[in-house]
CSV table of C-alpha atoms and ligand atoms in Angstrom, one decimal:
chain,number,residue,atom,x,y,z
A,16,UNK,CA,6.4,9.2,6.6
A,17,UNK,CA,6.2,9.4,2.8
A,18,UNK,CA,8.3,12.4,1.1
A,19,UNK,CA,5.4,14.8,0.1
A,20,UNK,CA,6.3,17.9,-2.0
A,21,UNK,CA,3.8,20.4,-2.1
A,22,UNK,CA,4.0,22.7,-5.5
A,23,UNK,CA,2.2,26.3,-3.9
A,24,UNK,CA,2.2,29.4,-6.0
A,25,UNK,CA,-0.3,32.3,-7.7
A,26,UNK,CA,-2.7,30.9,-10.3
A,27,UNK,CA,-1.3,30.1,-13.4
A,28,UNK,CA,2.2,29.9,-12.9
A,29,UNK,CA,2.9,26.9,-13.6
A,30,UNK,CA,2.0,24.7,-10.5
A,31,UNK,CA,0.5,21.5,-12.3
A,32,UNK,CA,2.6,21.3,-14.9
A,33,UNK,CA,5.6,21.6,-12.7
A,34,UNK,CA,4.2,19.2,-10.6
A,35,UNK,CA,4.2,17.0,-13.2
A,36,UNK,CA,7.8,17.5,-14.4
A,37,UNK,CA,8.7,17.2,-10.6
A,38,UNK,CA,7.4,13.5,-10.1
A,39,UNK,CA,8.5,12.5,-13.8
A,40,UNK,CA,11.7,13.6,-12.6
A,41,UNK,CA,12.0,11.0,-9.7
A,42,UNK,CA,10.6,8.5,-11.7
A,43,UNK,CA,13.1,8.8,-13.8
A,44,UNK,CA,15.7,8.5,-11.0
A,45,UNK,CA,14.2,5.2,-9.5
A,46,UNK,CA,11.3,6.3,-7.4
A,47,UNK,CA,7.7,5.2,-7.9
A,48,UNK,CA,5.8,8.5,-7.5
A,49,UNK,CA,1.9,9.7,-7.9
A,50,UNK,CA,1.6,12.8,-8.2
A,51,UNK,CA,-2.1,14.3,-7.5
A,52,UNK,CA,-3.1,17.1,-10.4
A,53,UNK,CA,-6.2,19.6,-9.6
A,54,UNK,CA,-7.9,19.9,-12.7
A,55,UNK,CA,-5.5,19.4,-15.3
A,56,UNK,CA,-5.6,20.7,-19.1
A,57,UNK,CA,-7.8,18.2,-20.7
A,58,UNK,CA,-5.0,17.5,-23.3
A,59,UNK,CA,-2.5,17.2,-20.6
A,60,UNK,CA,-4.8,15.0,-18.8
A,61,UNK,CA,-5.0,13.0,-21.9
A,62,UNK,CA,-1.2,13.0,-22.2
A,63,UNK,CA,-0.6,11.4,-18.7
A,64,UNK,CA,-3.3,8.9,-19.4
A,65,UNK,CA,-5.5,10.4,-16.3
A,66,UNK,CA,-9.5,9.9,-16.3
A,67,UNK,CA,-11.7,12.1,-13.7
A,68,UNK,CA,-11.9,9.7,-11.0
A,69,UNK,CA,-10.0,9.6,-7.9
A,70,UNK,CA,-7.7,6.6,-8.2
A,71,UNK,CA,-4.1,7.0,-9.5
A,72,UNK,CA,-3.2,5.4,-13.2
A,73,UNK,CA,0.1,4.4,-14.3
A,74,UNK,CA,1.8,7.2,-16.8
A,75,UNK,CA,3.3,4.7,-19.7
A,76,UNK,CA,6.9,6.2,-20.0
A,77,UNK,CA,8.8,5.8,-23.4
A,78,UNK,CA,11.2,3.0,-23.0
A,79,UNK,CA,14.1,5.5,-24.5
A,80,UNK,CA,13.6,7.4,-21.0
A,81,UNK,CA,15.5,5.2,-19.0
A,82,UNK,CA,12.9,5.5,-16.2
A,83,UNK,CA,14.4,3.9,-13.4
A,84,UNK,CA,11.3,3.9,-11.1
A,85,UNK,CA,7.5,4.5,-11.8
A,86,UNK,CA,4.9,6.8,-12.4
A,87,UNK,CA,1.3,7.2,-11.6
A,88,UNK,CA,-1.3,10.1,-11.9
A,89,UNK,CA,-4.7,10.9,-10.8
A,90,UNK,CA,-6.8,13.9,-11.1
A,91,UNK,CA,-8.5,14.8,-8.0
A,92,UNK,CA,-12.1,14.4,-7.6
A,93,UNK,CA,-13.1,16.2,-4.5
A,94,UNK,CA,-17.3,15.4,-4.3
A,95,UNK,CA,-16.3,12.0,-4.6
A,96,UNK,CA,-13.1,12.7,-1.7
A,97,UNK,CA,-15.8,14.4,0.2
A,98,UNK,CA,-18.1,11.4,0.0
A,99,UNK,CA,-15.6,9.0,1.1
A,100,UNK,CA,-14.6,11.3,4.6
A,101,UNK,CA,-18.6,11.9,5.3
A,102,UNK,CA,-18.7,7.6,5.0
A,103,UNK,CA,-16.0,7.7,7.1
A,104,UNK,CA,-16.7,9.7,9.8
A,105,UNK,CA,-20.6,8.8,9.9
A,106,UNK,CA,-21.3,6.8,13.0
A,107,UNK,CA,-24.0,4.7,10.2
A,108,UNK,CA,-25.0,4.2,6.9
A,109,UNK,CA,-28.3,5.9,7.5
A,110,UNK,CA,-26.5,8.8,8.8
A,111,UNK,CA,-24.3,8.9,5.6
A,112,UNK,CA,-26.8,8.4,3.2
A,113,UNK,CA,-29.1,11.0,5.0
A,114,UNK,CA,-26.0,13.4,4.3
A,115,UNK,CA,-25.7,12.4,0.8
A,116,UNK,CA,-29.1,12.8,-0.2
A,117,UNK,CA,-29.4,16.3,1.6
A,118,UNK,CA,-29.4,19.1,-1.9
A,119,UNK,CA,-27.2,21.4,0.8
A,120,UNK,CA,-24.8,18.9,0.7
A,121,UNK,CA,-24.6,18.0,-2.6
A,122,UNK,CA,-23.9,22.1,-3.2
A,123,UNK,CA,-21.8,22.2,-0.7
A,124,UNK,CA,-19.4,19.3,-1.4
A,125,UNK,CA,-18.8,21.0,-4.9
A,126,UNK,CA,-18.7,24.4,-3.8
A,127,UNK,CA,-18.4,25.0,-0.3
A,128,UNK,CA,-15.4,27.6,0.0
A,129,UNK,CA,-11.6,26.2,0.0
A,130,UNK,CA,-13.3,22.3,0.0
A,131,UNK,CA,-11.0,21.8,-2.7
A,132,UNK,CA,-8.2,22.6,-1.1
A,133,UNK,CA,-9.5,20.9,2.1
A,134,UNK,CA,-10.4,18.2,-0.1
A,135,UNK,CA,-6.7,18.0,-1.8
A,136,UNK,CA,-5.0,17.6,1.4
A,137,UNK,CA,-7.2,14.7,2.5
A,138,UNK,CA,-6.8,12.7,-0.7
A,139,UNK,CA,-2.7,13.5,-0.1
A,140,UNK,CA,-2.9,12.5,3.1
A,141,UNK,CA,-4.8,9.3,2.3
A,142,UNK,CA,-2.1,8.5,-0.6
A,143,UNK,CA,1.1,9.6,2.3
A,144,UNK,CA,-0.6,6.6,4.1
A,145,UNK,CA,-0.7,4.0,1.2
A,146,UNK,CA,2.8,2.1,1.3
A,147,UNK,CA,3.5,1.9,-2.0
A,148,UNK,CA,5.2,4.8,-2.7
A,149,UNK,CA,8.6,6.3,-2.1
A,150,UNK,CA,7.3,10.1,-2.8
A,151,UNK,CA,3.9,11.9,-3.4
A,152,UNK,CA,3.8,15.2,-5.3
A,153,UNK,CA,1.1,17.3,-4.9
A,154,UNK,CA,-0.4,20.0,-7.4
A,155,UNK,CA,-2.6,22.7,-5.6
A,156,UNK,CA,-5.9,24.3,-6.8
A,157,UNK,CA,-6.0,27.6,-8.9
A,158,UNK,CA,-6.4,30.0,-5.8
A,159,UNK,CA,-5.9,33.5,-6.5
A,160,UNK,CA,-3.2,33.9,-3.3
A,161,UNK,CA,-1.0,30.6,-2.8
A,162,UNK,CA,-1.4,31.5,0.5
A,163,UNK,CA,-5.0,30.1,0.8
A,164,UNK,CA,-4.0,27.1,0.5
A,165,UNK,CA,-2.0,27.0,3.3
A,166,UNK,CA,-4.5,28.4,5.5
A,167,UNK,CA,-7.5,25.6,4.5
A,168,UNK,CA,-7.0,22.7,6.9
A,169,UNK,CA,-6.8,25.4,9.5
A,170,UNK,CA,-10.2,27.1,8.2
A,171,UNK,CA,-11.6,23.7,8.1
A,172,UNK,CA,-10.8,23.1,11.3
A,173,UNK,CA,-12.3,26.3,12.3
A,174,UNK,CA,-15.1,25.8,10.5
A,175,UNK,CA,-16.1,23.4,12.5
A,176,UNK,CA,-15.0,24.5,15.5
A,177,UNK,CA,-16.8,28.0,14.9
A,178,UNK,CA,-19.2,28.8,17.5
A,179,UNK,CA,-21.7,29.7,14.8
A,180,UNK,CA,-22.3,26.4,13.8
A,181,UNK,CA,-23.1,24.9,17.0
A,182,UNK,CA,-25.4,27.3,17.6
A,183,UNK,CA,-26.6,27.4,14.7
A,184,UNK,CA,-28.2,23.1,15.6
A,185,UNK,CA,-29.5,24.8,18.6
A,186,UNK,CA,-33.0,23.5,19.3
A,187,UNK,CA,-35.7,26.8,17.6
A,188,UNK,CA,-36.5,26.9,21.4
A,189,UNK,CA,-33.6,28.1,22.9
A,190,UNK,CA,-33.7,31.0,20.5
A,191,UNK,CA,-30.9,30.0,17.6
A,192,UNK,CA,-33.4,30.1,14.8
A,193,UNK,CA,-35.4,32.4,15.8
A,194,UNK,CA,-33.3,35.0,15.4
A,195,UNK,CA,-31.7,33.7,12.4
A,196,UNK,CA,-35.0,33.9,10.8
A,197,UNK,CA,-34.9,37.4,12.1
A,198,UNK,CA,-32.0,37.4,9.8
A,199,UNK,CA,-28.9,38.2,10.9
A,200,UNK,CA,-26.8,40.0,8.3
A,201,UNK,CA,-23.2,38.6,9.5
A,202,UNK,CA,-24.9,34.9,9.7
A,203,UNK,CA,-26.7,35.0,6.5
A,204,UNK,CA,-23.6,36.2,4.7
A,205,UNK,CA,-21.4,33.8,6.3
A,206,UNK,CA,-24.2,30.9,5.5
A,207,UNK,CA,-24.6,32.5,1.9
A,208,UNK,CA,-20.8,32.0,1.4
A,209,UNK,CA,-20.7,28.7,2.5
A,210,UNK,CA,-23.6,27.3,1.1
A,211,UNK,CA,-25.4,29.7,-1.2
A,212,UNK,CA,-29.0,30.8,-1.4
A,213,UNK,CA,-30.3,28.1,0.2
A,214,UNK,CA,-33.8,27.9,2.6
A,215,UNK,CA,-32.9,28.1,6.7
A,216,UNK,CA,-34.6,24.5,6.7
A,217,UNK,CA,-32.2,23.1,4.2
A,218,UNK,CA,-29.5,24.4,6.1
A,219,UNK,CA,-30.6,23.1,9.8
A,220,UNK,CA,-31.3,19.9,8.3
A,221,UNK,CA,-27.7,19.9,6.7
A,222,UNK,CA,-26.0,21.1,10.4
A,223,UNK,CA,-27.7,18.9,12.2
A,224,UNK,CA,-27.1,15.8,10.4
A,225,UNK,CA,-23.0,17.0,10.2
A,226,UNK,CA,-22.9,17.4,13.5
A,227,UNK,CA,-21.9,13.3,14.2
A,228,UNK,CA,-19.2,14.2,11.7
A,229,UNK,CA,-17.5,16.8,13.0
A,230,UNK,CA,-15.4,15.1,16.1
A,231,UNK,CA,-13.5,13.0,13.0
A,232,UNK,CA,-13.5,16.3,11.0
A,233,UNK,CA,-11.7,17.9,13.4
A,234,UNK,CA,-9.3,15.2,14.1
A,235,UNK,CA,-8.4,14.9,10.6
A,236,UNK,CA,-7.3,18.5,10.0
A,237,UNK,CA,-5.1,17.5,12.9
A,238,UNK,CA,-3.7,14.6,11.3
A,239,UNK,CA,-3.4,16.5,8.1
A,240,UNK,CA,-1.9,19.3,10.0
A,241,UNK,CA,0.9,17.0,11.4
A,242,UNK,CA,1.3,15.8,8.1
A,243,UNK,CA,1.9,19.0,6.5
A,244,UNK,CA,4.9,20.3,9.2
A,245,UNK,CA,6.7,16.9,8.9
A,246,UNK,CA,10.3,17.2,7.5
A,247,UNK,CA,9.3,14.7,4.9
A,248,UNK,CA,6.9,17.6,3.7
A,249,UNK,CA,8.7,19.8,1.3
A,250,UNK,CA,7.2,22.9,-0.1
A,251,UNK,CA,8.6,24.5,-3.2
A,252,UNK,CA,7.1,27.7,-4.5
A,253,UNK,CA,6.4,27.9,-8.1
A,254,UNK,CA,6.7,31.3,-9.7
A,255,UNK,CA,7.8,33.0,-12.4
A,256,UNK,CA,10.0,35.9,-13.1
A,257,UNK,CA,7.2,38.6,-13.9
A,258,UNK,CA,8.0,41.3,-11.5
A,259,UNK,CA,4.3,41.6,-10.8
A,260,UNK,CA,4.5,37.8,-9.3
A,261,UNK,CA,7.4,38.7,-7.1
A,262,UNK,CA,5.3,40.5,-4.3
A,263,UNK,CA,2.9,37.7,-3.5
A,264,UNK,CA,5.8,35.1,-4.2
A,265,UNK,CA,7.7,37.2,-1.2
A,266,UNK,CA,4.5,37.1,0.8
A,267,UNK,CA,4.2,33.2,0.6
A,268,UNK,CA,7.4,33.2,1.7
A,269,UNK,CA,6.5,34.7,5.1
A,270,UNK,CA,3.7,33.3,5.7
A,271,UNK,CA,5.7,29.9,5.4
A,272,UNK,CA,8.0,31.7,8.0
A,273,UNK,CA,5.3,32.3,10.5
A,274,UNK,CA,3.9,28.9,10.2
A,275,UNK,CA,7.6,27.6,11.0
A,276,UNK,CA,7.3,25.7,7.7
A,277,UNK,CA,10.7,25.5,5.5
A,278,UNK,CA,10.6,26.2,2.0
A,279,UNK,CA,12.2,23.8,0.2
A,280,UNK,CA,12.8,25.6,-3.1
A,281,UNK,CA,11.9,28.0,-6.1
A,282,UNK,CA,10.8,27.1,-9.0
A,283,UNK,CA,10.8,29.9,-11.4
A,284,UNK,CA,9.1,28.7,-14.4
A,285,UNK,CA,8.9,30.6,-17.5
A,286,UNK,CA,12.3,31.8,-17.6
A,287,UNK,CA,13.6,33.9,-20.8
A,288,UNK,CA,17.0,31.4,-20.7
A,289,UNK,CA,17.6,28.9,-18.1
A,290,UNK,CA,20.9,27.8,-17.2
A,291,UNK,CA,21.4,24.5,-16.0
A,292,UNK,CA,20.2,24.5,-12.3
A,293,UNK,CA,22.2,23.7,-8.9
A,294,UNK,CA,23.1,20.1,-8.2
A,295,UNK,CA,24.0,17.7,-11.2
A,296,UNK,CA,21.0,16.0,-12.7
A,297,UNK,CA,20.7,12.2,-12.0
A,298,UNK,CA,20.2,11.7,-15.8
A,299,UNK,CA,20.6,13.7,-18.8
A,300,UNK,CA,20.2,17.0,-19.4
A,301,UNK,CA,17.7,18.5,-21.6
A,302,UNK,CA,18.7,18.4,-25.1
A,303,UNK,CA,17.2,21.7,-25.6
A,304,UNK,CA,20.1,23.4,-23.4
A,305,UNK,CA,23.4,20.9,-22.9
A,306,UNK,CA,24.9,22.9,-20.6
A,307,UNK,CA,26.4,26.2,-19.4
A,308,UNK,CA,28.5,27.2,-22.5
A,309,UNK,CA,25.4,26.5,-24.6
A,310,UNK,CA,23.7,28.6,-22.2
A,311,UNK,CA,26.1,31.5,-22.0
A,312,UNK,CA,26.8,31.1,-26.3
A,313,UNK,CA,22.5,31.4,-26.3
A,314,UNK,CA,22.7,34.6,-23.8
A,315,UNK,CA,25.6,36.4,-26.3
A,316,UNK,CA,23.9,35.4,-29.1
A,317,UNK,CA,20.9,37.7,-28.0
A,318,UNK,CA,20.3,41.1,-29.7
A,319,UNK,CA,20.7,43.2,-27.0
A,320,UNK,CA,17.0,44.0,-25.6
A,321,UNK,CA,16.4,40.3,-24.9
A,322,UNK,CA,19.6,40.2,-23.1
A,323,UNK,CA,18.7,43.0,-21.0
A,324,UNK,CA,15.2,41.5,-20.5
A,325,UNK,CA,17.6,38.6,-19.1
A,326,UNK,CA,19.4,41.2,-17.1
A,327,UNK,CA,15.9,42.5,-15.6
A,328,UNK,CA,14.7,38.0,-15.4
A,329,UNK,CA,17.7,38.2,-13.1
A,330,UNK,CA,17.3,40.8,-11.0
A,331,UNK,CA,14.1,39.8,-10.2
A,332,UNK,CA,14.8,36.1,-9.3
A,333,UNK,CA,17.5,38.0,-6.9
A,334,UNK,CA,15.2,40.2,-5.3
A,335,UNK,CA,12.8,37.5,-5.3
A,336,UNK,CA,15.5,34.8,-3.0
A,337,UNK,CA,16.2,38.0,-0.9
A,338,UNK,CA,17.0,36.5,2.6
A,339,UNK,CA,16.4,33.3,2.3
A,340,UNK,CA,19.0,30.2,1.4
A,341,UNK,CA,16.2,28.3,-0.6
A,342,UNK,CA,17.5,26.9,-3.8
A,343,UNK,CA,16.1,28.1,-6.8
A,344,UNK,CA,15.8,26.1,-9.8
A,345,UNK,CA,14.7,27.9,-13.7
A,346,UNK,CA,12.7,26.2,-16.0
A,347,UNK,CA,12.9,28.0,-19.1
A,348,UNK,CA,9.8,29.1,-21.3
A,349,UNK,CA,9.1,26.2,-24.0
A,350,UNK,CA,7.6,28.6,-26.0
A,351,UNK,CA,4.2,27.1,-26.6
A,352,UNK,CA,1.6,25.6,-23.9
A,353,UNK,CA,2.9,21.9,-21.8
A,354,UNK,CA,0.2,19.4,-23.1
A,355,UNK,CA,2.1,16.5,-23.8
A,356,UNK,CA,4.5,14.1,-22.1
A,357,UNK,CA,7.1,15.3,-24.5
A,358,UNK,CA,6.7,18.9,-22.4
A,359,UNK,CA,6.4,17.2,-19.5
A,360,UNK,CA,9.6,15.2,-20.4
A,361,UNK,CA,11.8,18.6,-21.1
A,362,UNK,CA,10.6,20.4,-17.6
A,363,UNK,CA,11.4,17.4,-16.0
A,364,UNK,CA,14.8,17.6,-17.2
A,365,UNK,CA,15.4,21.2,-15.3
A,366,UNK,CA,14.2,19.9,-11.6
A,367,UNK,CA,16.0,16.3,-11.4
A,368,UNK,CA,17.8,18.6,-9.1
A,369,UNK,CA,15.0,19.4,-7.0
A,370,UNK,CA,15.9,15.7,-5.5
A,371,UNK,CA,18.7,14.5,-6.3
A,372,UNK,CA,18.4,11.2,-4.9
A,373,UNK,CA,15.0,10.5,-4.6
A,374,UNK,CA,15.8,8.3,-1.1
A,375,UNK,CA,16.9,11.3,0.7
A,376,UNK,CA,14.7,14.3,-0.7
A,377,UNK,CA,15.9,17.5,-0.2
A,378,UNK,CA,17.4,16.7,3.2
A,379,UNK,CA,18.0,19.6,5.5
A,380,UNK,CA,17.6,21.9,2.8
A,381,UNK,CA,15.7,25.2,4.1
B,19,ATP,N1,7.6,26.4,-19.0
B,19,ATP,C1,6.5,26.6,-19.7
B,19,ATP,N2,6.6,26.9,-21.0
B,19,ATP,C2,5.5,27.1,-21.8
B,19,ATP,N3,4.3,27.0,-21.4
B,19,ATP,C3,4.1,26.7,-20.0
B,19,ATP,C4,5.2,26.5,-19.2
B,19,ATP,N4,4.7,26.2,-17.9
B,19,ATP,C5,3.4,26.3,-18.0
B,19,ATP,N5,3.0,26.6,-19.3
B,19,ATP,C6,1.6,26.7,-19.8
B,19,ATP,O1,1.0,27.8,-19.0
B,19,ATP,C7,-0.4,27.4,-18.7
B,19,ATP,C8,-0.6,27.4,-17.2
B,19,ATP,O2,0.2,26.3,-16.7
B,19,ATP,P1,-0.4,25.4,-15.5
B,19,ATP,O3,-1.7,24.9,-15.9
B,19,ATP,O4,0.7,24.4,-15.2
B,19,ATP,O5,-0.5,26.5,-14.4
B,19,ATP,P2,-1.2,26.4,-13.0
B,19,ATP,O6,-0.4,27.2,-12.0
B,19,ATP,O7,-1.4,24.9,-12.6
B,19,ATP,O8,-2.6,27.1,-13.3
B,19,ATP,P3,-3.9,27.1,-12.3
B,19,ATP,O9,-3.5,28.0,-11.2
B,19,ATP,O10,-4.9,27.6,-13.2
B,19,ATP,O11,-4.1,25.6,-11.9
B,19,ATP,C9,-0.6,26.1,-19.4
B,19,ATP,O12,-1.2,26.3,-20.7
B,19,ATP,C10,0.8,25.5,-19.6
B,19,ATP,O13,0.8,24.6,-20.7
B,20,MG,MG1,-3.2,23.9,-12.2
């Protein structure tokens, strides 16, 4: 199977423009990468070259970088992603256009809780398929809790599976609608949070015409399931030192415990001063910070309440890699907001580590 790395972590961390670093980083070591971005900064967006649309472009790399392999982007779309499984999975074209045209769809494609998420892991697991490329990196939507990402194939899966919903296509005679017009509380809040204010008509109409879909639903999430515990699936954790981020960092970390699923790494971005990270790079380093001497000269250089805050930076990383023998890997502050391929270009420089050859991923790392 295709290397996949999966970049999890808290909103705003960091996740998609680490991402980005990530793949330029194994382009620049010979691999051809895409890396999938969820809604990136328009002027980062801009920088890599990606349009809204669903279909990777190539990133045009300065010839001065050396890049040994390739690069590609794309920004996912997930209406049209959600189109393309309900085509999929109808049994005609009536049947998928009778979906499209439903208004509950339409709503729900865009909105329907954790579809992007579902939606993100079925474009990745449509690119793991393609051939042409040695690794995919995936950037993850802006949950509040990295763990819900985790947990959205599953709730798709249950979703479907959910007893509700058949009964919910239950024929008004054999008493399903009836007492949902009756209202139930639980059902209209779970339908309202699904779906929201909608009529019960809309709804039935929208049910009953899924229901053909859901056998390949449910299949899928499998597929995407066994695509997501391969070894060839690395997750790294993106974080930063903030000792508010630590305790939901530490919780991620469990949860990928429970679900047996290794984690690959930390990458704590937004470091006061970043040393250079485990494992030689496989080019340069970034000529912002040659190396550890520079490194320890900058940390002595510090008046001494910015080399405590260090001292603290530190500490919490520490408490933060308590217990497990995941790598981590800093990526300092650049002091100003990543919206060009320059930025891009300098994170990159602190994860070449993260693979260092792009052939063999992270190996047995966990
Ligand atoms: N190392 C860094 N130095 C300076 N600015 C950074 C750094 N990393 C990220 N940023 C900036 O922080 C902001 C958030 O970064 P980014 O969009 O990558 O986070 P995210 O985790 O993808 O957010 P969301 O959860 O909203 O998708 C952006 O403006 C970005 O340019
Ligand atoms: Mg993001």
């Amino acid at each position: 199977m295709t290397p996949v790395y999966i970049c999890c972590g808290a909103g705003g961390v960091g996740k998609t423009t680490s991402s980005a670093g990530l793949a330029l980083a194994q382009a620049r070591a010979g691999a051809r990468v895409v890396v999938l971005t969820i809604d990136p900064a328009r002027r980062l967006a801009d920088a890599l070259g990606v349009r809204v649309g669903n279909e990777p472009s190539p990133v045009l790399l300065p010839p001065e970088l050396e890049a040994k392999g390739s690069l590609h982007a794309l920004m996912l779309d997930p209406k049209e992603t959600f189109d393309r499984v309900v085509s999929r999975f109808a049994p005609t074209p009536e049947a998928r256009d009778r979906i499209y045209k439903n208004h509950i769809y339409q709503h729900a494609s865009a909105n329907l809780a954790g579809s992007q998420e579902y939606m993100a892991m079925e474009r990745l697991y449509e690119l793991a398929r393609e051939d042409h490329w040695d690794c995919v990196v995936l950037d993850t939507p802006p949950t509040h809790h990295a763990l819900d990402f985790l947990a959205a194939p599953d709730r798709m899966a249950n979703l479907m599976d959910e007893g509700v919903m058949r009964w919910i296509v239950l024929p008004a005679s054999r008493g399903g609608w009836r007492m949902l017009e009756r209202g139930s509380e639980v059902l209209a809040s779970v339908l309202e949070r699904m779906v929201g204010n909608s009529t019960i008509a809309d709804i039935a109409e929208f049910f009953t015409a899924f229901q053909a879909l859901w056998d390949g639903f449910r299949e899928r999430s499998i597929e995407v399931r066994t695509l997501l515990s391969a070894p060839s699936t690395k997750f790294l954790l993106v974080t930063t030192p903030a000792p508010a981020a630590r305790a939901e960092a530490r919780l991620f970390v469990e949860q990928l415990r429970t679900h047996r699923q290794p984690l690959a790494g930390f990458l704590v971005n937004r470091c006061l001063v970043a040393p250079p990270n485990p494992g030689a790079p496989s080019f340069g380093p970034d000529p912002g910070l040659a190396g550890w001497a520079e490194s320890v000269a900058e940390l002595t250089a510090l008046p001494e309440r910015q080399r405590a805050r260090v001292e603290v930076q530190e500490a919490n990383i520490a408490e933060l890699v308590r217990g497990t023998t995941a790598p981590v890997w800093r990526i300092p502050d650049l002091g100003s907001a990543v919206h060009d391929l320059g930025g891009i270009i300098r994170i990159s420089g602190y994860v070449g580590a993260v693979v260092p050859e792009w052939g063999t991923g992270l190996g047995g790392t966990s």
